[in-house]
Every structure is written in structure tokens, then in C-alpha cells.
mmCIF file of C-alpha atoms in Angstrom:
data_model
loop_
_atom_site.group_PDB
_atom_site.id
_atom_site.type_symbol
_atom_site.label_atom_id
_atom_site.label_comp_id
_atom_site.label_asym_id
_atom_site.label_seq_id
_atom_site.Cartn_x
_atom_site.Cartn_y
_atom_site.Cartn_z
ATOM 1 C CA MET G 15 245.038 -194.857 104.945
ATOM 2 C CA ILE G 16 241.839 -195.534 105.658
ATOM 3 C CA ASP G 17 241.300 -198.084 107.285
ATOM 4 C CA THR G 18 237.776 -197.500 109.895
ATOM 5 C CA VAL G 19 235.418 -196.595 109.816
ATOM 6 C CA ILE G 20 232.780 -195.000 112.795
ATOM 7 C CA PHE G 21 229.512 -194.815 112.785
ATOM 8 C CA ASP G 22 226.480 -192.999 114.656
ATOM 9 C CA PHE G 23 223.132 -195.567 115.492
ATOM 10 C CA ASP G 24 220.016 -193.074 114.897
ATOM 11 C CA GLY G 25 219.421 -192.043 111.816
ATOM 12 C CA THR G 26 222.723 -193.094 110.086
ATOM 13 C CA LEU G 27 222.396 -197.215 110.270
ATOM 14 C CA ALA G 28 218.659 -197.269 111.294
ATOM 15 C CA ASP G 29 215.678 -195.058 110.381
ATOM 16 C CA THR G 30 214.809 -194.206 114.557
ATOM 17 C CA ASN G 31 213.684 -190.828 113.654
ATOM 18 C CA GLN G 32 209.398 -191.289 113.156
ATOM 19 C CA LEU G 33 209.638 -193.198 116.102
ATOM 20 C CA ILE G 34 211.325 -190.606 118.351
ATOM 21 C CA ILE G 35 209.721 -187.877 117.296
ATOM 22 C CA ASN G 36 206.694 -189.904 118.074
ATOM 23 C CA SER G 37 207.644 -190.601 121.644
ATOM 24 C CA PHE G 38 207.745 -186.926 122.240
ATOM 25 C CA ARG G 39 204.417 -186.519 121.009
ATOM 26 C CA HIS G 40 203.557 -188.858 123.720
ATOM 27 C CA ILE G 41 206.000 -187.358 126.804
ATOM 28 C CA TYR G 42 204.996 -184.416 125.146
ATOM 29 C CA ARG G 43 200.750 -184.059 125.308
ATOM 30 C CA LYS G 44 201.647 -187.211 129.082
ATOM 31 C CA PHE G 45 203.068 -183.678 131.230
ATOM 32 C CA HIS G 46 203.470 -180.443 129.433
ATOM 33 C CA ASP G 47 199.792 -181.639 128.041
ATOM 34 C CA SER G 48 201.111 -179.853 124.428
ATOM 35 C CA GLU G 49 202.331 -180.556 121.607
ATOM 36 C CA CYS G 50 205.968 -180.925 120.112
ATOM 37 C CA ASN G 51 207.932 -178.879 118.582
ATOM 38 C CA GLU G 52 208.191 -181.182 115.387
ATOM 39 C CA ASP G 53 211.077 -178.717 114.628
ATOM 40 C CA TYR G 54 212.733 -178.523 117.070
ATOM 41 C CA VAL G 55 212.755 -181.787 118.969
ATOM 42 C CA LEU G 56 214.644 -183.102 114.951
ATOM 43 C CA SER G 57 217.830 -180.185 116.717
ATOM 44 C CA THR G 58 218.090 -182.756 119.683
ATOM 45 C CA PHE G 59 218.841 -185.613 117.972
ATOM 46 C CA GLY G 60 222.404 -186.442 118.149
ATOM 47 C CA GLU G 61 222.843 -185.556 121.437
ATOM 48 C CA PRO G 62 222.007 -188.188 125.179
ATOM 49 C CA LEU G 63 218.792 -188.688 125.311
ATOM 50 C CA GLU G 64 218.781 -187.600 129.531
ATOM 51 C CA LEU G 65 220.110 -184.670 128.903
ATOM 52 C CA THR G 66 217.359 -183.606 126.640
ATOM 53 C CA LEU G 67 214.741 -184.789 128.816
ATOM 54 C CA ARG G 68 216.117 -183.311 131.760
ATOM 55 C CA ARG G 69 216.205 -179.517 130.163
ATOM 56 C CA ASP G 70 212.454 -179.527 128.871
ATOM 57 C CA PHE G 71 210.658 -181.712 131.788
ATOM 58 C CA LYS G 72 212.995 -180.311 134.304
ATOM 59 C CA ASP G 73 208.963 -179.471 136.645
ATOM 60 C CA PHE G 74 208.960 -183.592 135.677
ATOM 61 C CA ARG G 75 210.403 -186.278 137.676
ATOM 62 C CA TYR G 76 214.010 -187.522 135.428
ATOM 63 C CA GLU G 77 212.542 -191.148 135.565
ATOM 64 C CA ASP G 78 208.766 -190.630 135.415
ATOM 65 C CA VAL G 79 209.524 -189.056 131.697
ATOM 66 C CA VAL G 80 212.182 -191.781 130.837
ATOM 67 C CA GLY G 81 210.594 -194.723 131.212
ATOM 68 C CA SER G 82 207.367 -193.996 129.499
ATOM 69 C CA TYR G 83 209.425 -192.810 127.099
ATOM 70 C CA ARG G 84 210.551 -196.248 127.467
ATOM 71 C CA ALA G 85 207.693 -197.283 127.173
ATOM 72 C CA TYR G 86 205.890 -195.918 125.039
ATOM 73 C CA GLN G 87 209.322 -197.227 122.378
ATOM 74 C CA VAL G 88 208.940 -201.270 122.957
ATOM 75 C CA GLU G 89 206.196 -202.586 122.424
ATOM 76 C CA ARG G 90 207.128 -200.040 118.648
ATOM 77 C CA PHE G 91 211.013 -201.239 117.925
ATOM 78 C CA GLU G 92 211.098 -203.595 116.137
ATOM 79 C CA LYS G 93 208.280 -203.046 113.859
ATOM 80 C CA GLU G 94 208.826 -198.891 112.835
ATOM 81 C CA VAL G 95 212.313 -199.420 112.762
ATOM 82 C CA PHE G 96 214.401 -200.078 109.681
ATOM 83 C CA LEU G 97 217.423 -199.622 108.195
ATOM 84 C CA TYR G 98 218.817 -197.705 105.566
ATOM 85 C CA ASP G 99 219.351 -198.615 102.046
ATOM 86 C CA THR G 100 222.477 -200.270 102.097
ATOM 87 C CA VAL G 101 223.250 -200.744 105.746
ATOM 88 C CA LYS G 102 223.947 -204.482 106.077
ATOM 89 C CA GLU G 103 225.704 -204.968 101.960
ATOM 90 C CA THR G 104 228.081 -202.129 103.300
ATOM 91 C CA ILE G 105 228.168 -202.831 106.681
ATOM 92 C CA GLU G 106 230.077 -206.884 104.593
ATOM 93 C CA TYR G 107 231.616 -205.297 102.251
ATOM 94 C CA LEU G 108 233.436 -203.658 104.932
ATOM 95 C CA SER G 109 234.084 -206.421 106.941
ATOM 96 C CA ASN G 110 235.123 -208.453 104.163
ATOM 97 C CA LYS G 111 237.525 -205.875 103.586
ATOM 98 C CA ASN G 112 239.521 -205.899 106.949
ATOM 99 C CA ILE G 113 238.068 -202.585 107.376
ATOM 100 C CA LYS G 114 238.135 -202.008 110.707
ATOM 101 C CA THR G 115 234.062 -200.794 112.506
ATOM 102 C CA GLY G 116 233.608 -199.546 115.462
ATOM 103 C CA ILE G 117 229.429 -197.394 116.949
ATOM 104 C CA ALA G 118 230.031 -194.103 118.738
ATOM 105 C CA THR G 119 226.236 -193.507 119.055
ATOM 106 C CA SER G 120 224.402 -190.732 122.224
ATOM 107 C CA ARG G 121 221.508 -193.936 121.824
ATOM 108 C CA LEU G 122 221.516 -195.719 125.553
ATOM 109 C CA LYS G 123 223.950 -199.155 125.951
ATOM 110 C CA SER G 124 220.806 -201.647 125.947
ATOM 111 C CA SER G 125 219.005 -200.167 123.230
ATOM 112 C CA THR G 126 221.465 -200.249 120.833
ATOM 113 C CA ILE G 127 223.506 -203.370 122.187
ATOM 114 C CA THR G 128 219.080 -204.614 121.302
ATOM 115 C CA ALA G 129 218.886 -202.515 118.013
ATOM 116 C CA LEU G 130 222.049 -204.336 116.439
ATOM 117 C CA ASN G 131 221.434 -207.734 117.574
ATOM 118 C CA ASN G 132 218.050 -207.656 115.369
ATOM 119 C CA PHE G 133 219.346 -206.315 112.555
ATOM 120 C CA GLY G 134 222.067 -209.047 112.780
ATOM 121 C CA LEU G 135 224.776 -206.385 113.128
ATOM 122 C CA ASP G 136 225.842 -207.068 115.998
ATOM 123 C CA LYS G 137 229.192 -209.373 114.746
ATOM 124 C CA TYR G 138 230.070 -206.747 112.346
ATOM 125 C CA PHE G 139 231.757 -204.061 115.146
ATOM 126 C CA GLN G 140 234.814 -204.822 116.977
ATOM 127 C CA ALA G 141 233.850 -201.833 119.716
ATOM 128 C CA VAL G 142 230.418 -200.439 119.963
ATOM 129 C CA ILE G 143 230.944 -197.037 122.320
ATOM 130 C CA THR G 144 227.272 -195.539 123.843
ATOM 131 C CA ALA G 145 226.002 -192.351 126.571
ATOM 132 C CA ASP G 146 226.619 -195.434 128.873
ATOM 133 C CA ASP G 147 230.371 -195.394 129.005
ATOM 134 C CA VAL G 148 230.949 -192.046 128.126
ATOM 135 C CA GLY G 149 231.908 -188.529 130.732
ATOM 136 C CA ARG G 150 230.773 -186.239 128.049
ATOM 137 C CA HIS G 151 229.435 -186.801 124.889
ATOM 138 C CA LYS G 152 228.883 -185.672 121.172
ATOM 139 C CA PRO G 153 229.399 -182.860 119.843
ATOM 140 C CA ASP G 154 232.871 -183.759 122.166
ATOM 141 C CA LYS G 155 235.821 -185.818 121.436
ATOM 142 C CA GLU G 156 235.868 -187.750 123.314
ATOM 143 C CA PRO G 157 232.697 -190.645 122.182
ATOM 144 C CA LEU G 158 234.629 -191.399 118.954
ATOM 145 C CA ILE G 159 238.008 -190.916 120.258
ATOM 146 C CA LYS G 160 237.470 -193.854 123.135
ATOM 147 C CA THR G 161 235.847 -196.097 119.458
ATOM 148 C CA ILE G 162 238.835 -195.550 118.209
ATOM 149 C CA ASN G 163 241.129 -196.234 121.309
ATOM 150 C CA GLU G 164 239.344 -200.037 121.693
ATOM 151 C CA LEU G 165 239.733 -200.676 117.768
ATOM 152 C CA LYS G 166 243.562 -199.013 117.865
ATOM 153 C CA SER G 167 243.968 -197.105 115.402
ATOM 154 C CA THR G 168 244.100 -193.409 114.989
ATOM 155 C CA ALA G 169 242.124 -190.109 113.673
ATOM 156 C CA ALA G 170 244.033 -189.700 110.864
ATOM 157 C CA ASN G 171 243.157 -193.544 109.901
ATOM 158 C CA THR G 172 239.323 -193.291 110.172
ATOM 159 C CA LEU G 173 235.257 -191.796 108.972
ATOM 160 C CA PHE G 174 233.096 -190.848 111.869
ATOM 161 C CA VAL G 175 229.939 -191.471 109.722
ATOM 162 C CA GLY G 176 226.652 -189.406 110.781
ATOM 163 C CA ASP G 177 223.509 -187.580 110.145
ATOM 164 C CA SER G 178 223.686 -184.184 112.841
ATOM 165 C CA LYS G 179 225.530 -181.574 114.066
ATOM 166 C CA PHE G 180 226.899 -183.244 116.238
ATOM 167 C CA ASP G 181 228.235 -186.141 114.904
ATOM 168 C CA MET G 182 229.811 -183.827 112.703
ATOM 169 C CA GLU G 183 231.349 -181.066 115.250
ATOM 170 C CA CYS G 184 232.900 -184.794 117.266
ATOM 171 C CA ALA G 185 234.724 -185.788 114.365
ATOM 172 C CA ILE G 186 235.803 -183.073 113.524
ATOM 173 C CA ASN G 187 237.128 -181.832 117.153
ATOM 174 C CA ALA G 188 238.439 -185.362 116.984
ATOM 175 C CA LYS G 189 239.934 -185.052 113.675
ATOM 176 C CA ALA G 190 238.806 -187.890 111.885
ATOM 177 C CA THR G 191 237.411 -187.676 109.009
ATOM 178 C CA PRO G 192 233.519 -186.521 109.210
ATOM 179 C CA VAL G 193 231.633 -188.654 106.107
ATOM 180 C CA LEU G 194 228.020 -187.018 106.341
ATOM 181 C CA ALA G 195 224.440 -189.493 106.290
ATOM 182 C CA GLY G 196 222.877 -187.235 103.109
ATOM 183 C CA TRP G 197 219.331 -188.501 103.084
ATOM 184 C CA HIS G 198 217.597 -186.194 105.242
ATOM 185 C CA LYS G 199 215.990 -183.077 104.981
ATOM 186 C CA ASN G 200 218.876 -180.393 106.717
ATOM 187 C CA SER G 201 221.664 -182.984 105.083
ATOM 188 C CA GLU G 202 223.137 -179.778 102.179
ATOM 189 C CA GLU G 203 222.532 -177.367 105.235
ATOM 190 C CA LEU G 204 225.396 -179.496 107.429
ATOM 191 C CA ALA G 205 227.323 -180.219 104.921
ATOM 192 C CA GLU G 206 228.309 -175.953 103.626
ATOM 193 C CA LYS G 207 227.980 -174.907 107.919
ATOM 194 C CA TYR G 208 230.724 -177.867 108.251
ATOM 195 C CA GLY G 209 232.209 -178.177 105.252
ATOM 196 C CA ILE G 210 232.210 -181.487 104.988
ATOM 197 C CA LYS G 211 233.673 -183.053 101.589
ATOM 198 C CA TYR G 212 231.770 -186.591 101.275
ATOM 199 C CA ILE G 213 228.174 -187.087 101.371
ATOM 200 C CA LEU G 214 226.537 -190.220 101.032
ATOM 201 C CA ASN G 215 223.369 -190.337 99.098
ATOM 202 C CA LYS G 216 223.620 -194.391 100.326
ATOM 203 C CA MET G 217 224.938 -195.994 102.794
ATOM 204 C CA TRP G 218 226.956 -198.027 99.531
ATOM 205 C CA ASP G 219 229.252 -195.321 99.468
ATOM 206 C CA LEU G 220 231.006 -195.252 101.323
ATOM 207 C CA THR G 221 232.229 -198.278 99.424
ATOM 208 C CA GLU G 222 233.755 -195.457 96.678
ATOM 209 C CA ILE G 223 235.822 -193.631 98.984
ATOM 210 C CA ILE G 224 237.250 -196.330 101.070
ATOM 211 C CA LYS G 225 237.948 -197.197 97.605
#
């Protein structure tokens, strides 16, 4: 019986895609004096920002690169980031059904908490595990297992809702049930590759799985 639902954040609860792409465009122009490959940037969604920046900007000081990336986002986040359709209604529904809910994200703790507060969602999540809280990141199972443990739940009773290959592999590695946010252009490909049974057209579809 499913009694726990854990969510990724970026691309799952909130549409941050364009802001992230624009942020990468900004730092590519500033440090590499070139345009970024949008498809490549999209392929990195789901891995910790630090890993991406240290790999792709290894000739520059990490602190300079991440500082520029964050500064670009800070003044734009509240205006350019929105919850996906029916996200808040679905989370309220789960709360009313006494379903335990958590977050397992590769986003940093400070920005995750700020975003949840801004959207009025912080009160619904009993556990929030971010890149700052683990030694191994998705697709490793550690972020999801740590969230499950904090919720005093079990993997067998848990759905993990995400949008990326990192999320699907993390759920599979943790032996939880993967649920795919199916509103991205690579969703069909991911669903086929990982044999995903549950694919959402909108977040409210989750309520049918819980029933």
C-alpha cells in the first residue's frame, strides 16, 4: 500500500527549465565567450549543479562561476519560476489523505527551502533532502533512501515522482516505484528506456495512482 510520495523539485514541482538554461547561457558567454548547447544543458538536469560546473568550467575558479550563476538567478527566480499545473492542489490532496510527503532534490538546501516557502508548500513536506545533505547524489539511491528514512517509511510503500533519468534510476536503485512527470520532450523516451508504468500528464493524475 502506498503511504509515501517523494518529489524531485526542478522540472517536477516547478518549471525552472528556462531560467536554468538562461543561467547557463549567461555563464557560458561570460567565461567561455560562447553559446551553450541547450540539449546538452537539458541532459545535465537532475545532477548537482556543482558537478556540472566543476566539469564544464574546470579552467575557472568554481566560486567565480557558481557566484555568477546564482547572482543571475536570484533576481529572476520569483518572476520566472512557476509551479506546474495542479501541483499545489495535488499536494494538498495528499496531505488531506494523510500521505507522507517529502522532497529529494539535487538543488542546494537554501534555494530549495526558499522556493518552497515562496510557493507556500513548505508546510506540506515532512522531509526535505537536498544536495547538501548527502555524500552521493542521484542516480545513487542515497538521497531517496535518506528521505524515506526521515519519513519513517519504506521503499516498497513509496512513489518517487521525477522528470529526469537521474530520478528514474534513483527510484529503481532504491527499489521505490518511479513515477515520471511526463510533460517534457524526452518523457516518452525515458518511459520506454526504464519501463515506467506510471506517467503523469499533469500532477493531479497522481491522485488516481494513490487510490
